[in-house]
Amino acid sequence: MNKAFIKIISFVSVISALICLFGLGWVLKDQWTEAKTISPQKQTAKTTKITTNHQLQIAALGDSLTRGTGDPEGKGYVGYLIDGLEKKAHKKFLLTNSAIKGQTSKQLLSQIKQTEIQRQIKQADLILLTIGGNDLFQGGEALMNLDLNNQKKAEQSYLKNINSIYSTLRSINKKATIFHVGLYNPFMKMEQSKLTSKIVRQWNFDTAELAANYKEIVYVPTFDLFELNTNDYLFNDKFHPNAAGYQLIAERVASLITFSEEKSK
């Protein structure tokens, strides 16, 4: 092998090495730039601290999930949540549960204008809320013809109602933390599960963004709780949670609440 050939090989090797290093540097630059330009997701759930030097009251509103449909014990997430909170706070809670099975956001908006419901809201330390499932799934009818345009119209109407609900609740009670428990997809095992999941995630995202505009309104995600092994957490109707499903929701909400004694002045 002559010296000229060796020089050529050496030159090509050096050029190749420089190209590799340049490529690696470019990839790292892209990753670093992306990391700086993509901001972390906003936290929709923060810990709420409640003082325990008075009778603690919870107002529960919404649909069949707050009512506890599907739980043989009849507790639902509200009952299991209160069990956990009472142990944590070493104090009993006073609960008013005005949720109505099958209720839509439009119906809830009408309900919270009632005098007795407003009294319950005004006195509450915590307000629990589930709503939106009936707007979205329409008792299962929406699944018969999954039209994205119709779903978009339904969501726009729902978001308008939710905004009015949030505004009304906050005007009645300016201090209580409102926990709006989010939507899950009970139809994970159906043929159109990818599409239904996409729709549910969009409704959750848009509602959480709306809740973020209000002080002390927390949109609590539940989609991930039911995403895997869905049927293990559903009642026989394959729509409502069973006891285990409600317990998952209760634990998620309970994890956001702490208690403290208010110091005397």
PDB file of C-alpha atoms in Angstrom:
ATOM      1  CA  MET A   1       0.000   0.000   0.000  1.00  0.00           C
ATOM      2  CA  ASN A   2       1.650   3.290  -1.115  1.00  0.00           C
ATOM      3  CA  LYS A   3       1.896   6.456   0.988  1.00  0.00           C
ATOM      4  CA  ALA A   4      -0.491   8.420  -1.269  1.00  0.00           C
ATOM      5  CA  PHE A   5      -3.257   5.875  -0.753  1.00  0.00           C
ATOM      6  CA  ILE A   6      -2.687   5.879   3.017  1.00  0.00           C
ATOM      7  CA  LYS A   7      -2.979   9.688   3.054  1.00  0.00           C
ATOM      8  CA  ILE A   8      -6.253   9.515   1.152  1.00  0.00           C
ATOM      9  CA  ILE A   9      -7.675   6.925   3.586  1.00  0.00           C
ATOM     10  CA  SER A  10      -6.557   9.030   6.565  1.00  0.00           C
ATOM     11  CA  PHE A  11      -8.109  12.168   5.068  1.00  0.00           C
ATOM     12  CA  VAL A  12     -11.447  10.406   4.415  1.00  0.00           C
ATOM     13  CA  SER A  13     -11.473   9.022   7.987  1.00  0.00           C
ATOM     14  CA  VAL A  14     -10.914  12.475   9.472  1.00  0.00           C
ATOM     15  CA  ILE A  15     -13.684  13.984   7.321  1.00  0.00           C
ATOM     16  CA  SER A  16     -16.079  11.176   8.319  1.00  0.00           C
ATOM     17  CA  ALA A  17     -15.323  11.718  12.002  1.00  0.00           C
ATOM     18  CA  LEU A  18     -15.938  15.451  11.681  1.00  0.00           C
ATOM     19  CA  ILE A  19     -19.256  14.814   9.927  1.00  0.00           C
ATOM     20  CA  CYS A  20     -20.366  12.441  12.720  1.00  0.00           C
ATOM     21  CA  LEU A  21     -19.414  14.946  15.396  1.00  0.00           C
ATOM     22  CA  PHE A  22     -21.254  17.710  13.546  1.00  0.00           C
ATOM     23  CA  GLY A  23     -24.350  15.509  13.216  1.00  0.00           C
ATOM     24  CA  LEU A  24     -24.276  14.617  16.904  1.00  0.00           C
ATOM     25  CA  GLY A  25     -23.882  18.254  17.830  1.00  0.00           C
ATOM     26  CA  TRP A  26     -26.804  19.218  15.604  1.00  0.00           C
ATOM     27  CA  VAL A  27     -29.073  16.577  17.172  1.00  0.00           C
ATOM     28  CA  LEU A  28     -28.155  17.730  20.677  1.00  0.00           C
ATOM     29  CA  LYS A  29     -28.775  21.333  19.642  1.00  0.00           C
ATOM     30  CA  ASP A  30     -32.247  20.416  18.359  1.00  0.00           C
ATOM     31  CA  GLN A  31     -33.085  18.564  21.564  1.00  0.00           C
ATOM     32  CA  TRP A  32     -31.825  21.431  23.729  1.00  0.00           C
ATOM     33  CA  THR A  33     -33.768  23.997  21.693  1.00  0.00           C
ATOM     34  CA  GLU A  34     -36.935  21.879  21.852  1.00  0.00           C
ATOM     35  CA  ALA A  35     -36.566  21.456  25.595  1.00  0.00           C
ATOM     36  CA  LYS A  36     -36.365  25.210  26.004  1.00  0.00           C
ATOM     37  CA  THR A  37     -39.255  26.063  23.685  1.00  0.00           C
ATOM     38  CA  ILE A  38     -41.773  23.505  24.949  1.00  0.00           C
ATOM     39  CA  SER A  39     -43.077  24.656  28.316  1.00  0.00           C
ATOM     40  CA  PRO A  40     -44.195  22.050  30.849  1.00  0.00           C
ATOM     41  CA  GLN A  41     -47.908  21.338  31.084  1.00  0.00           C
ATOM     42  CA  LYS A  42     -49.850  23.459  33.503  1.00  0.00           C
ATOM     43  CA  GLN A  43     -50.703  21.705  36.735  1.00  0.00           C
ATOM     44  CA  THR A  44     -54.485  21.452  36.917  1.00  0.00           C
ATOM     45  CA  ALA A  45     -54.466  19.955  40.380  1.00  0.00           C
ATOM     46  CA  LYS A  46     -52.931  21.510  43.455  1.00  0.00           C
ATOM     47  CA  THR A  47     -53.167  20.673  47.132  1.00  0.00           C
ATOM     48  CA  THR A  48     -56.003  22.385  48.968  1.00  0.00           C
ATOM     49  CA  LYS A  49     -55.597  23.129  52.675  1.00  0.00           C
ATOM     50  CA  ILE A  50     -58.744  23.257  54.802  1.00  0.00           C
ATOM     51  CA  THR A  51     -58.942  24.468  58.397  1.00  0.00           C
ATOM     52  CA  THR A  52     -60.731  22.109  60.785  1.00  0.00           C
ATOM     53  CA  ASN A  53     -61.808  24.403  63.598  1.00  0.00           C
ATOM     54  CA  HIS A  54     -65.441  24.400  62.454  1.00  0.00           C
ATOM     55  CA  GLN A  55     -68.096  22.024  61.102  1.00  0.00           C
ATOM     56  CA  LEU A  56     -66.836  20.969  57.669  1.00  0.00           C
ATOM     57  CA  GLN A  57     -69.418  20.882  54.908  1.00  0.00           C
ATOM     58  CA  ILE A  58     -69.396  19.379  51.421  1.00  0.00           C
ATOM     59  CA  ALA A  59     -71.865  20.194  48.648  1.00  0.00           C
ATOM     60  CA  ALA A  60     -71.968  17.501  45.946  1.00  0.00           C
ATOM     61  CA  LEU A  61     -73.520  18.322  42.584  1.00  0.00           C
ATOM     62  CA  GLY A  62     -73.846  16.829  39.140  1.00  0.00           C
ATOM     63  CA  ASP A  63     -74.885  13.537  37.627  1.00  0.00           C
ATOM     64  CA  SER A  64     -75.032   9.812  38.393  1.00  0.00           C
ATOM     65  CA  LEU A  65     -71.308   9.587  39.202  1.00  0.00           C
ATOM     66  CA  THR A  66     -71.738  11.930  42.156  1.00  0.00           C
ATOM     67  CA  ARG A  67     -74.913  10.045  43.013  1.00  0.00           C
ATOM     68  CA  GLY A  68     -72.869   6.819  43.173  1.00  0.00           C
ATOM     69  CA  THR A  69     -74.716   4.778  40.547  1.00  0.00           C
ATOM     70  CA  GLY A  70     -73.028   1.405  40.081  1.00  0.00           C
ATOM     71  CA  ASP A  71     -71.653   1.063  43.612  1.00  0.00           C
ATOM     72  CA  PRO A  72     -73.439  -1.744  45.539  1.00  0.00           C
ATOM     73  CA  GLU A  73     -72.740   0.163  48.759  1.00  0.00           C
ATOM     74  CA  GLY A  74     -74.302   3.294  47.305  1.00  0.00           C
ATOM     75  CA  LYS A  75     -71.353   5.407  48.400  1.00  0.00           C
ATOM     76  CA  GLY A  76     -69.789   6.369  45.100  1.00  0.00           C
ATOM     77  CA  TYR A  77     -66.632   8.437  45.052  1.00  0.00           C
ATOM     78  CA  VAL A  78     -68.270  11.000  47.375  1.00  0.00           C
ATOM     79  CA  GLY A  79     -68.836   8.440  50.132  1.00  0.00           C
ATOM     80  CA  TYR A  80     -65.372   6.919  49.886  1.00  0.00           C
ATOM     81  CA  LEU A  81     -63.833  10.371  49.770  1.00  0.00           C
ATOM     82  CA  ILE A  82     -65.605  11.446  52.939  1.00  0.00           C
ATOM     83  CA  ASP A  83     -64.525   8.235  54.701  1.00  0.00           C
ATOM     84  CA  GLY A  84     -60.917   9.054  53.876  1.00  0.00           C
ATOM     85  CA  LEU A  85     -61.167  12.740  54.714  1.00  0.00           C
ATOM     86  CA  GLU A  86     -62.791  12.119  58.081  1.00  0.00           C
ATOM     87  CA  LYS A  87     -59.934   9.831  59.044  1.00  0.00           C
ATOM     88  CA  LYS A  88     -57.419  12.393  57.861  1.00  0.00           C
ATOM     89  CA  ALA A  89     -59.116  15.359  59.545  1.00  0.00           C
ATOM     90  CA  HIS A  90     -60.294  13.454  62.655  1.00  0.00           C
ATOM     91  CA  LYS A  91     -63.594  15.196  62.192  1.00  0.00           C
ATOM     92  CA  LYS A  92     -67.032  14.477  60.749  1.00  0.00           C
ATOM     93  CA  PHE A  93     -68.265  16.134  57.575  1.00  0.00           C
ATOM     94  CA  LEU A  94     -71.745  17.367  56.823  1.00  0.00           C
ATOM     95  CA  LEU A  95     -72.736  16.309  53.286  1.00  0.00           C
ATOM     96  CA  THR A  96     -75.493  17.512  50.992  1.00  0.00           C
ATOM     97  CA  ASN A  97     -75.656  15.484  47.781  1.00  0.00           C
ATOM     98  CA  SER A  98     -77.979  17.047  45.220  1.00  0.00           C
ATOM     99  CA  ALA A  99     -76.700  15.169  42.170  1.00  0.00           C
ATOM    100  CA  ILE A 100     -79.308  13.818  39.742  1.00  0.00           C
ATOM    101  CA  LYS A 101     -78.866  10.726  37.607  1.00  0.00           C
ATOM    102  CA  GLY A 102     -78.788  11.585  33.899  1.00  0.00           C
ATOM    103  CA  GLN A 103     -78.276  15.301  34.489  1.00  0.00           C
ATOM    104  CA  THR A 104     -76.671  17.387  31.751  1.00  0.00           C
ATOM    105  CA  SER A 105     -74.714  20.615  32.085  1.00  0.00           C
ATOM    106  CA  LYS A 106     -77.766  22.612  30.968  1.00  0.00           C
ATOM    107  CA  GLN A 107     -79.898  21.003  33.667  1.00  0.00           C
ATOM    108  CA  LEU A 108     -77.225  21.562  36.320  1.00  0.00           C
ATOM    109  CA  LEU A 109     -77.006  25.227  35.352  1.00  0.00           C
ATOM    110  CA  SER A 110     -80.728  25.483  35.983  1.00  0.00           C
ATOM    111  CA  GLN A 111     -80.517  23.528  39.249  1.00  0.00           C
ATOM    112  CA  ILE A 112     -77.864  25.734  40.860  1.00  0.00           C
ATOM    113  CA  LYS A 113     -80.189  28.717  40.491  1.00  0.00           C
ATOM    114  CA  GLN A 114     -82.574  27.149  43.003  1.00  0.00           C
ATOM    115  CA  THR A 115     -82.674  28.782  46.438  1.00  0.00           C
ATOM    116  CA  GLU A 116     -81.986  25.608  48.460  1.00  0.00           C
ATOM    117  CA  ILE A 117     -79.110  24.524  46.217  1.00  0.00           C
ATOM    118  CA  GLN A 118     -77.561  27.976  46.493  1.00  0.00           C
ATOM    119  CA  ARG A 119     -77.807  27.748  50.281  1.00  0.00           C
ATOM    120  CA  GLN A 120     -75.901  24.443  50.196  1.00  0.00           C
ATOM    121  CA  ILE A 121     -73.258  25.912  47.907  1.00  0.00           C
ATOM    122  CA  LYS A 122     -72.819  29.019  50.036  1.00  0.00           C
ATOM    123  CA  GLN A 123     -72.186  27.039  53.232  1.00  0.00           C
ATOM    124  CA  ALA A 124     -69.769  24.519  51.702  1.00  0.00           C
ATOM    125  CA  ASP A 125     -66.050  24.230  52.455  1.00  0.00           C
ATOM    126  CA  LEU A 126     -65.681  21.893  49.461  1.00  0.00           C
ATOM    127  CA  ILE A 127     -67.808  21.544  46.351  1.00  0.00           C
ATOM    128  CA  LEU A 128     -67.693  18.269  44.401  1.00  0.00           C
ATOM    129  CA  LEU A 129     -68.888  18.097  40.845  1.00  0.00           C
ATOM    130  CA  THR A 130     -69.269  15.584  38.037  1.00  0.00           C
ATOM    131  CA  ILE A 131     -70.916  16.710  34.821  1.00  0.00           C
ATOM    132  CA  GLY A 132     -70.390  16.284  31.104  1.00  0.00           C
ATOM    133  CA  GLY A 133     -70.743  12.551  30.577  1.00  0.00           C
ATOM    134  CA  ASN A 134     -74.389  12.851  29.561  1.00  0.00           C
ATOM    135  CA  ASP A 135     -73.618  15.799  27.278  1.00  0.00           C
ATOM    136  CA  LEU A 136     -70.934  13.754  25.567  1.00  0.00           C
ATOM    137  CA  PHE A 137     -72.316  10.212  25.403  1.00  0.00           C
ATOM    138  CA  GLN A 138     -76.039  11.087  25.427  1.00  0.00           C
ATOM    139  CA  GLY A 139     -76.956   7.815  27.089  1.00  0.00           C
ATOM    140  CA  GLY A 140     -74.950   5.886  24.508  1.00  0.00           C
ATOM    141  CA  GLU A 141     -76.832   7.327  21.521  1.00  0.00           C
ATOM    142  CA  ALA A 142     -73.813   9.342  20.402  1.00  0.00           C
ATOM    143  CA  LEU A 143     -71.885   6.098  19.926  1.00  0.00           C
ATOM    144  CA  MET A 144     -74.327   4.919  17.270  1.00  0.00           C
ATOM    145  CA  ASN A 145     -73.160   7.704  14.956  1.00  0.00           C
ATOM    146  CA  LEU A 146     -69.847   9.217  15.970  1.00  0.00           C
ATOM    147  CA  ASP A 147     -69.897  12.403  13.942  1.00  0.00           C
ATOM    148  CA  LEU A 148     -67.039  14.746  14.857  1.00  0.00           C
ATOM    149  CA  ASN A 149     -68.956  17.824  13.710  1.00  0.00           C
ATOM    150  CA  ASN A 150     -71.884  16.948  15.965  1.00  0.00           C
ATOM    151  CA  GLN A 151     -69.482  16.238  18.810  1.00  0.00           C
ATOM    152  CA  LYS A 152     -67.860  19.630  18.342  1.00  0.00           C
ATOM    153  CA  LYS A 153     -71.233  21.375  18.486  1.00  0.00           C
ATOM    154  CA  ALA A 154     -72.143  19.418  21.617  1.00  0.00           C
ATOM    155  CA  GLU A 155     -68.847  20.381  23.227  1.00  0.00           C
ATOM    156  CA  GLN A 156     -69.289  24.067  22.438  1.00  0.00           C
ATOM    157  CA  SER A 157     -72.710  24.037  24.085  1.00  0.00           C
ATOM    158  CA  TYR A 158     -71.304  22.123  27.056  1.00  0.00           C
ATOM    159  CA  LEU A 159     -68.376  24.512  27.536  1.00  0.00           C
ATOM    160  CA  LYS A 160     -70.719  27.482  27.447  1.00  0.00           C
ATOM    161  CA  ASN A 161     -72.812  25.894  30.198  1.00  0.00           C
ATOM    162  CA  ILE A 162     -69.731  24.956  32.217  1.00  0.00           C
ATOM    163  CA  ASN A 163     -68.434  28.496  32.077  1.00  0.00           C
ATOM    164  CA  SER A 164     -71.769  29.735  33.430  1.00  0.00           C
ATOM    165  CA  ILE A 165     -71.753  27.010  36.107  1.00  0.00           C
ATOM    166  CA  TYR A 166     -68.252  27.944  37.238  1.00  0.00           C
ATOM    167  CA  SER A 167     -69.129  31.623  37.281  1.00  0.00           C
ATOM    168  CA  THR A 168     -72.327  31.042  39.262  1.00  0.00           C
ATOM    169  CA  LEU A 169     -70.675  28.741  41.806  1.00  0.00           C
ATOM    170  CA  ARG A 170     -67.839  31.169  42.350  1.00  0.00           C
ATOM    171  CA  SER A 171     -70.211  34.121  42.753  1.00  0.00           C
ATOM    172  CA  ILE A 172     -72.192  32.245  45.421  1.00  0.00           C
ATOM    173  CA  ASN A 173     -69.152  30.933  47.292  1.00  0.00           C
ATOM    174  CA  LYS A 174     -65.867  32.739  46.737  1.00  0.00           C
ATOM    175  CA  LYS A 175     -63.734  30.612  49.076  1.00  0.00           C
ATOM    176  CA  ALA A 176     -64.659  26.944  48.734  1.00  0.00           C
ATOM    177  CA  THR A 177     -62.442  24.818  46.520  1.00  0.00           C
ATOM    178  CA  ILE A 178     -64.429  23.278  43.680  1.00  0.00           C
ATOM    179  CA  PHE A 179     -63.297  19.862  42.463  1.00  0.00           C
ATOM    180  CA  HIS A 180     -64.680  19.067  39.019  1.00  0.00           C
ATOM    181  CA  VAL A 181     -64.024  15.352  38.506  1.00  0.00           C
ATOM    182  CA  GLY A 182     -63.089  14.749  34.868  1.00  0.00           C
ATOM    183  CA  LEU A 183     -64.347  12.326  32.253  1.00  0.00           C
ATOM    184  CA  TYR A 184     -63.066   8.811  31.586  1.00  0.00           C
ATOM    185  CA  ASN A 185     -63.757   6.586  28.589  1.00  0.00           C
ATOM    186  CA  PRO A 186     -65.846   3.529  29.523  1.00  0.00           C
ATOM    187  CA  PHE A 187     -65.764   2.295  25.926  1.00  0.00           C
ATOM    188  CA  MET A 188     -62.093   1.318  25.712  1.00  0.00           C
ATOM    189  CA  LYS A 189     -62.989  -2.181  24.494  1.00  0.00           C
ATOM    190  CA  MET A 190     -65.166  -1.046  21.604  1.00  0.00           C
ATOM    191  CA  GLU A 191     -64.063  -0.952  17.961  1.00  0.00           C
ATOM    192  CA  GLN A 192     -64.028   2.850  17.898  1.00  0.00           C
ATOM    193  CA  SER A 193     -62.143   3.185  21.178  1.00  0.00           C
ATOM    194  CA  LYS A 194     -59.387   5.307  19.642  1.00  0.00           C
ATOM    195  CA  LEU A 195     -61.906   7.835  18.379  1.00  0.00           C
ATOM    196  CA  THR A 196     -63.941   7.926  21.593  1.00  0.00           C
ATOM    197  CA  SER A 197     -60.743   8.335  23.623  1.00  0.00           C
ATOM    198  CA  LYS A 198     -59.653  11.195  21.387  1.00  0.00           C
ATOM    199  CA  ILE A 199     -62.985  12.947  21.928  1.00  0.00           C
ATOM    200  CA  VAL A 200     -62.951  12.408  25.710  1.00  0.00           C
ATOM    201  CA  ARG A 201     -59.383  13.688  25.987  1.00  0.00           C
ATOM    202  CA  GLN A 202     -60.332  16.814  24.010  1.00  0.00           C
ATOM    203  CA  TRP A 203     -63.321  17.526  26.260  1.00  0.00           C
ATOM    204  CA  ASN A 204     -61.116  17.022  29.320  1.00  0.00           C
ATOM    205  CA  PHE A 205     -58.417  19.326  27.986  1.00  0.00           C
ATOM    206  CA  ASP A 206     -60.819  22.115  27.047  1.00  0.00           C
ATOM    207  CA  THR A 207     -62.655  21.907  30.382  1.00  0.00           C
ATOM    208  CA  ALA A 208     -59.393  21.963  32.344  1.00  0.00           C
ATOM    209  CA  GLU A 209     -58.314  25.050  30.406  1.00  0.00           C
ATOM    210  CA  LEU A 210     -61.606  26.715  31.294  1.00  0.00           C
ATOM    211  CA  ALA A 211     -61.314  25.754  34.974  1.00  0.00           C
ATOM    212  CA  ALA A 212     -57.822  27.265  35.075  1.00  0.00           C
ATOM    213  CA  ASN A 213     -59.370  30.680  34.489  1.00  0.00           C
ATOM    214  CA  TYR A 214     -61.135  30.529  37.850  1.00  0.00           C
ATOM    215  CA  LYS A 215     -59.704  30.771  41.326  1.00  0.00           C
ATOM    216  CA  GLU A 216     -59.797  27.523  43.323  1.00  0.00           C
ATOM    217  CA  ILE A 217     -61.542  25.434  40.664  1.00  0.00           C
ATOM    218  CA  VAL A 218     -59.617  22.208  40.143  1.00  0.00           C
ATOM    219  CA  TYR A 219     -60.309  19.871  37.224  1.00  0.00           C
ATOM    220  CA  VAL A 220     -59.402  16.399  38.489  1.00  0.00           C
ATOM    221  CA  PRO A 221     -58.248  13.952  35.757  1.00  0.00           C
ATOM    222  CA  THR A 222     -59.653  10.413  35.808  1.00  0.00           C
ATOM    223  CA  PHE A 223     -59.033   9.254  32.221  1.00  0.00           C
ATOM    224  CA  ASP A 224     -55.789   7.488  33.176  1.00  0.00           C
ATOM    225  CA  LEU A 225     -57.446   5.638  36.064  1.00  0.00           C
ATOM    226  CA  PHE A 226     -59.716   3.734  33.680  1.00  0.00           C
ATOM    227  CA  GLU A 227     -57.415   3.575  30.654  1.00  0.00           C
ATOM    228  CA  LEU A 228     -55.946   0.175  31.533  1.00  0.00           C
ATOM    229  CA  ASN A 229     -58.039  -2.816  32.650  1.00  0.00           C
ATOM    230  CA  THR A 230     -61.165  -0.726  32.139  1.00  0.00           C
ATOM    231  CA  ASN A 231     -63.628  -3.528  32.820  1.00  0.00           C
ATOM    232  CA  ASP A 232     -62.110  -4.171  36.251  1.00  0.00           C
ATOM    233  CA  TYR A 233     -63.415  -0.776  37.362  1.00  0.00           C
ATOM    234  CA  LEU A 234     -66.828  -0.704  35.681  1.00  0.00           C
ATOM    235  CA  PHE A 235     -70.255  -1.762  36.922  1.00  0.00           C
ATOM    236  CA  ASN A 236     -72.296  -4.361  35.033  1.00  0.00           C
ATOM    237  CA  ASP A 237     -73.722  -1.671  32.761  1.00  0.00           C
ATOM    238  CA  LYS A 238     -70.166  -1.084  31.446  1.00  0.00           C
ATOM    239  CA  PHE A 239     -70.633   2.633  31.862  1.00  0.00           C
ATOM    240  CA  HIS A 240     -70.629   3.605  35.530  1.00  0.00           C
ATOM    241  CA  PRO A 241     -67.745   2.777  37.877  1.00  0.00           C
ATOM    242  CA  ASN A 242     -68.055  -0.102  40.322  1.00  0.00           C
ATOM    243  CA  ALA A 243     -66.909   0.184  43.940  1.00  0.00           C
ATOM    244  CA  ALA A 244     -63.246  -0.218  42.948  1.00  0.00           C
ATOM    245  CA  GLY A 245     -63.590   2.456  40.262  1.00  0.00           C
ATOM    246  CA  TYR A 246     -65.186   4.916  42.658  1.00  0.00           C
ATOM    247  CA  GLN A 247     -62.469   4.250  45.205  1.00  0.00           C
ATOM    248  CA  LEU A 248     -59.840   5.174  42.602  1.00  0.00           C
ATOM    249  CA  ILE A 249     -61.583   8.480  41.965  1.00  0.00           C
ATOM    250  CA  ALA A 250     -61.953   9.158  45.692  1.00  0.00           C
ATOM    251  CA  GLU A 251     -58.245   8.511  46.283  1.00  0.00           C
ATOM    252  CA  ARG A 252     -57.334  10.882  43.455  1.00  0.00           C
ATOM    253  CA  VAL A 253     -59.407  13.706  44.955  1.00  0.00           C
ATOM    254  CA  ALA A 254     -58.313  12.955  48.535  1.00  0.00           C
ATOM    255  CA  SER A 255     -54.670  13.249  47.530  1.00  0.00           C
ATOM    256  CA  LEU A 256     -55.299  16.918  46.737  1.00  0.00           C
ATOM    257  CA  ILE A 257     -56.642  17.842  50.170  1.00  0.00           C
ATOM    258  CA  THR A 258     -54.815  18.525  53.434  1.00  0.00           C
ATOM    259  CA  PHE A 259     -56.058  19.843  56.761  1.00  0.00           C
ATOM    260  CA  SER A 260     -54.762  22.253  59.377  1.00  0.00           C
ATOM    261  CA  GLU A 261     -55.921  23.873  62.582  1.00  0.00           C
ATOM    262  CA  GLU A 262     -56.482  27.588  62.230  1.00  0.00           C
ATOM    263  CA  LYS A 263     -54.269  29.427  64.706  1.00  0.00           C
ATOM    264  CA  SER A 264     -56.091  31.646  67.140  1.00  0.00           C
ATOM    265  CA  LYS A 265     -55.253  35.329  66.821  1.00  0.00           C
TER     266      LYS A 265
END
